[in-house]
Amino acid sequence: MTLQIAVIPVTPLQQNCTLVWNAESLLGAVVDPGGDVPQLLAAIKQAGITVTDIFLTHGHLDHAGGAAELAAALGVKITGPGVEDKFLLDGIAAQAKSFGFHAQNCTPDIWLREGDKVSMGGAEFEVLHCPGHTPGHMVFINHEANFGMVGDVLFRNSIGRTDFPYGDTDALLEAIAAKLLVLPDDFTFICGHGPNSTIGAEKRSNPFLR
C-alpha cells in the first residue's frame, strides 16, 4: 500500500488540513478541515480521490470549523476528537461570528479514545490522547509508514498553546514525552500549523522539550 499525503493550509490561521489516501484504491480521508470548504472540495477533485471519512484532532475552530459543511457535501461521517472537546465543537458558530465569519458547530458521529484504531485509505492509524492544548486532543500514528498527524500538540521548535482557561502545560509536556518522544527519531509528523518535522529534530532543537 502506498499512502499519499497533501497538506492544504486553510483559514486565516493557516491550519494544515491533510488529505490522506491510498494511491492504488484512491480512497482517503480528510483530517482537520478547519474551513475553506470549496478549496478542499477542489483539492479532493483534483487528486481524484473518494473521501470516506473526516477525522478531527481537536475541537478548535480552525481545525473543525469546516467539518460539518464538508461532511454534508461528501456524505461521510466525522470521527473524533475526544468527547472532552465537545464544549469547543458546540461553540464553533459563536466563536466564528465573533471573528466576523461563518462556521457551523460540529457533532461527531464517533468520539475517540486512547488506543482506538482508525483507517485512512485502508492504512491503520493508532489514536493517542494528548491533552493539554485542549482536553480531548487526539493524534494519529501510523507505525508502518513511520508517520503521523499531531494537530496542535507538537510543532517544529515549539509546542501547542496552553494559555486557555482549559489549557494544561504539564499535561501537554507529559503527553509529548510519554507518547511522542518514544517514537523513532526518523518518525515524520505533520503539525497543525507550519512545516513538518521529525521526532529526532524536536529532541535535538525544540527549546520547550529541554
Short mmCIF file of C-alpha atoms in Angstrom, two decimals:
data_model
loop_
_atom_site.label_atom_id
_atom_site.label_comp_id
_atom_site.label_asym_id
_atom_site.label_seq_id
_atom_site.Cartn_x
_atom_site.Cartn_y
_atom_site.Cartn_z
CA MET A 1 0.00 0.00 0.00
CA THR A 2 1.26 3.48 -0.90
CA LEU A 3 -0.08 6.37 1.15
CA GLN A 4 -0.27 9.78 -0.48
CA ILE A 5 -0.45 12.98 1.54
CA ALA A 6 -1.49 16.51 0.62
CA VAL A 7 -1.41 19.39 3.09
CA ILE A 8 -3.80 22.27 2.41
CA PRO A 9 -3.48 25.35 4.66
CA VAL A 10 -6.95 26.74 5.43
CA THR A 11 -8.47 29.70 7.28
CA PRO A 12 -6.64 32.94 8.09
CA LEU A 13 -4.76 30.93 10.74
CA GLN A 14 -3.20 28.75 8.00
CA GLN A 15 -4.17 25.48 9.65
CA ASN A 16 -2.78 22.38 7.96
CA CYS A 17 -5.75 20.35 6.71
CA THR A 18 -4.44 17.00 5.47
CA LEU A 19 -5.70 14.66 2.77
CA VAL A 20 -4.56 11.05 3.23
CA TRP A 21 -5.27 8.47 0.55
CA ASN A 22 -4.33 5.10 -0.88
CA ALA A 23 -2.58 5.57 -4.23
CA GLU A 24 -3.98 2.27 -5.53
CA SER A 25 -7.62 2.43 -4.43
CA LEU A 26 -7.86 6.26 -4.39
CA LEU A 27 -9.86 6.02 -1.16
CA GLY A 28 -8.94 8.51 1.50
CA ALA A 29 -9.75 10.74 4.44
CA VAL A 30 -9.62 14.40 5.43
CA VAL A 31 -8.02 15.39 8.73
CA ASP A 32 -8.91 18.71 10.37
CA PRO A 33 -10.98 20.57 7.76
CA GLY A 34 -10.97 23.88 9.57
CA GLY A 35 -12.63 25.88 6.79
CA ASP A 36 -12.35 26.99 3.17
CA VAL A 37 -14.52 24.04 2.16
CA PRO A 38 -14.73 24.97 -1.56
CA GLN A 39 -10.92 24.90 -1.67
CA LEU A 40 -10.89 21.47 0.00
CA LEU A 41 -13.51 20.08 -2.39
CA ALA A 42 -11.44 21.34 -5.32
CA ALA A 43 -8.31 19.67 -3.93
CA ILE A 44 -10.17 16.39 -3.45
CA LYS A 45 -11.45 16.55 -7.02
CA GLN A 46 -8.01 17.39 -8.39
CA ALA A 47 -6.47 14.43 -6.57
CA GLY A 48 -9.17 12.16 -7.99
CA ILE A 49 -9.88 10.54 -4.65
CA THR A 50 -13.04 9.36 -2.91
CA VAL A 51 -13.17 10.56 0.69
CA THR A 52 -14.75 8.08 3.07
CA ASP A 53 -14.12 9.79 6.43
CA ILE A 54 -13.35 13.04 8.18
CA PHE A 55 -11.16 12.97 11.30
CA LEU A 56 -10.59 15.69 13.89
CA THR A 57 -7.60 16.02 16.19
CA HIS A 58 -9.33 18.54 18.44
CA GLY A 59 -12.23 20.94 18.69
CA HIS A 60 -10.75 24.34 17.89
CA LEU A 61 -12.46 26.47 15.25
CA ASP A 62 -9.51 26.47 12.85
CA HIS A 63 -9.37 22.66 12.87
CA ALA A 64 -13.07 21.75 12.93
CA GLY A 65 -14.92 24.79 11.58
CA GLY A 66 -15.48 23.28 8.13
CA ALA A 67 -16.12 19.69 9.23
CA ALA A 68 -19.93 19.77 9.27
CA GLU A 69 -20.15 21.50 5.88
CA LEU A 70 -17.62 19.16 4.28
CA ALA A 71 -19.28 16.06 5.76
CA ALA A 72 -22.63 17.16 4.33
CA ALA A 73 -21.09 17.83 0.91
CA LEU A 74 -19.34 14.46 0.80
CA GLY A 75 -21.92 12.36 2.64
CA VAL A 76 -19.38 10.98 5.13
CA LYS A 77 -19.12 10.67 8.89
CA ILE A 78 -16.98 12.71 11.29
CA THR A 79 -14.77 10.87 13.78
CA GLY A 80 -13.04 12.45 16.76
CA PRO A 81 -11.76 14.14 18.75
CA GLY A 82 -12.26 13.07 22.37
CA VAL A 83 -15.61 13.84 23.98
CA GLU A 84 -13.74 16.20 26.33
CA ASP A 85 -13.71 18.71 23.45
CA LYS A 86 -17.49 18.71 22.99
CA PHE A 87 -17.79 22.18 24.55
CA LEU A 88 -15.42 23.56 21.90
CA LEU A 89 -17.26 21.95 19.00
CA ASP A 90 -20.59 23.23 20.39
CA GLY A 91 -19.20 26.78 20.38
CA ILE A 92 -17.74 26.95 16.87
CA ALA A 93 -20.54 29.04 15.33
CA ALA A 94 -20.48 31.62 18.11
CA GLN A 95 -16.70 31.87 18.04
CA ALA A 96 -16.65 32.23 14.26
CA LYS A 97 -19.24 35.01 14.46
CA SER A 98 -17.04 36.88 16.92
CA PHE A 99 -14.25 36.76 14.31
CA GLY A 100 -16.58 38.01 11.59
CA PHE A 101 -17.14 34.87 9.51
CA HIS A 102 -19.45 31.86 9.34
CA ALA A 103 -18.83 28.31 10.53
CA GLN A 104 -21.05 25.52 11.82
CA ASN A 105 -21.00 23.72 15.13
CA CYS A 106 -19.85 20.13 14.80
CA THR A 107 -21.27 16.96 16.34
CA PRO A 108 -19.03 13.97 15.54
CA ASP A 109 -20.58 10.64 14.68
CA ILE A 110 -17.88 8.90 16.72
CA TRP A 111 -15.81 10.13 19.67
CA LEU A 112 -12.27 8.80 20.02
CA ARG A 113 -10.41 7.37 22.99
CA GLU A 114 -6.82 6.42 23.74
CA GLY A 115 -5.80 3.25 21.92
CA ASP A 116 -8.53 3.32 19.28
CA LYS A 117 -7.59 2.33 15.74
CA VAL A 118 -8.88 4.17 12.68
CA SER A 119 -8.47 3.52 8.96
CA MET A 120 -7.44 6.16 6.45
CA GLY A 121 -7.33 4.87 2.90
CA GLY A 122 -7.02 1.34 4.27
CA ALA A 123 -3.99 2.22 6.44
CA GLU A 124 -4.33 1.75 10.19
CA PHE A 125 -3.60 4.67 12.49
CA GLU A 126 -3.33 4.36 16.25
CA VAL A 127 -5.13 7.05 18.24
CA LEU A 128 -3.28 8.62 21.17
CA HIS A 129 -4.86 11.02 23.66
CA CYS A 130 -2.55 14.02 24.14
CA PRO A 131 -4.36 16.60 26.29
CA GLY A 132 -3.06 20.00 27.34
CA HIS A 133 -3.75 22.19 24.31
CA THR A 134 -7.35 21.01 24.56
CA PRO A 135 -8.74 18.37 26.93
CA GLY A 136 -9.76 15.93 24.18
CA HIS A 137 -6.88 16.33 21.73
CA MET A 138 -6.01 13.17 19.78
CA VAL A 139 -3.11 12.37 17.46
CA PHE A 140 -2.98 9.79 14.66
CA ILE A 141 0.05 7.49 14.35
CA ASN A 142 0.82 5.06 11.52
CA HIS A 143 3.67 2.85 12.71
CA GLU A 144 4.14 1.05 9.40
CA ALA A 145 4.70 4.27 7.46
CA ASN A 146 6.55 5.90 10.39
CA PHE A 147 4.28 8.90 10.00
CA GLY A 148 1.61 10.76 11.92
CA MET A 149 -0.56 13.84 12.33
CA VAL A 150 -0.26 15.52 15.71
CA GLY A 151 -2.51 18.57 15.39
CA ASP A 152 -1.50 21.33 17.80
CA VAL A 153 0.40 19.15 20.27
CA LEU A 154 3.90 19.48 18.84
CA PHE A 155 5.38 21.85 16.25
CA ARG A 156 8.79 22.42 14.74
CA ASN A 157 10.69 24.04 17.62
CA SER A 158 7.51 24.68 19.58
CA ILE A 159 4.52 23.10 21.36
CA GLY A 160 0.80 23.81 21.47
CA ARG A 161 -0.59 26.81 23.31
CA THR A 162 -1.82 26.18 26.83
CA ASP A 163 -2.85 29.73 27.78
CA PHE A 164 -6.55 28.90 27.56
CA PRO A 165 -8.72 28.52 30.67
CA TYR A 166 -8.76 24.77 29.97
CA GLY A 167 -5.08 24.54 28.97
CA ASP A 168 -2.61 22.42 30.93
CA THR A 169 1.11 22.81 30.22
CA ASP A 170 2.16 19.94 32.46
CA ALA A 171 -0.32 17.56 30.81
CA LEU A 172 0.86 18.59 27.35
CA LEU A 173 4.55 18.10 28.14
CA GLU A 174 3.79 14.77 29.82
CA ALA A 175 1.86 13.54 26.78
CA ILE A 176 4.63 14.64 24.40
CA ALA A 177 7.28 12.88 26.49
CA ALA A 178 5.34 9.68 27.11
CA LYS A 179 3.65 9.21 23.74
CA LEU A 180 5.55 11.10 21.03
CA LEU A 181 9.21 11.28 22.03
CA VAL A 182 9.26 7.47 22.40
CA LEU A 183 8.65 7.16 18.65
CA PRO A 184 11.66 6.61 16.33
CA ASP A 185 13.87 9.63 15.67
CA ASP A 186 13.04 9.45 11.95
CA PHE A 187 9.29 9.45 12.62
CA THR A 188 7.83 12.26 10.47
CA PHE A 189 4.80 14.22 11.57
CA ILE A 190 2.51 16.88 10.17
CA CYS A 191 1.84 19.73 12.58
CA GLY A 192 -1.39 21.67 12.90
CA HIS A 193 0.39 24.77 11.59
CA GLY A 194 3.69 25.36 9.86
CA PRO A 195 6.25 22.91 8.46
CA ASN A 196 6.58 19.19 9.13
CA SER A 197 9.23 17.84 11.46
CA THR A 198 10.66 14.62 12.89
CA ILE A 199 10.84 13.35 16.43
CA GLY A 200 14.64 13.37 16.30
CA ALA A 201 14.75 17.00 15.20
CA GLU A 202 12.50 18.05 18.07
CA LYS A 203 14.58 16.12 20.60
CA ARG A 204 17.65 17.99 19.39
CA SER A 205 16.36 21.52 18.93
CA ASN A 206 12.94 22.14 20.47
CA PRO A 207 13.56 24.56 23.38
CA PHE A 208 10.31 23.57 25.10
CA LEU A 209 11.44 19.96 25.48
CA ARG A 210 14.71 20.57 27.29
#
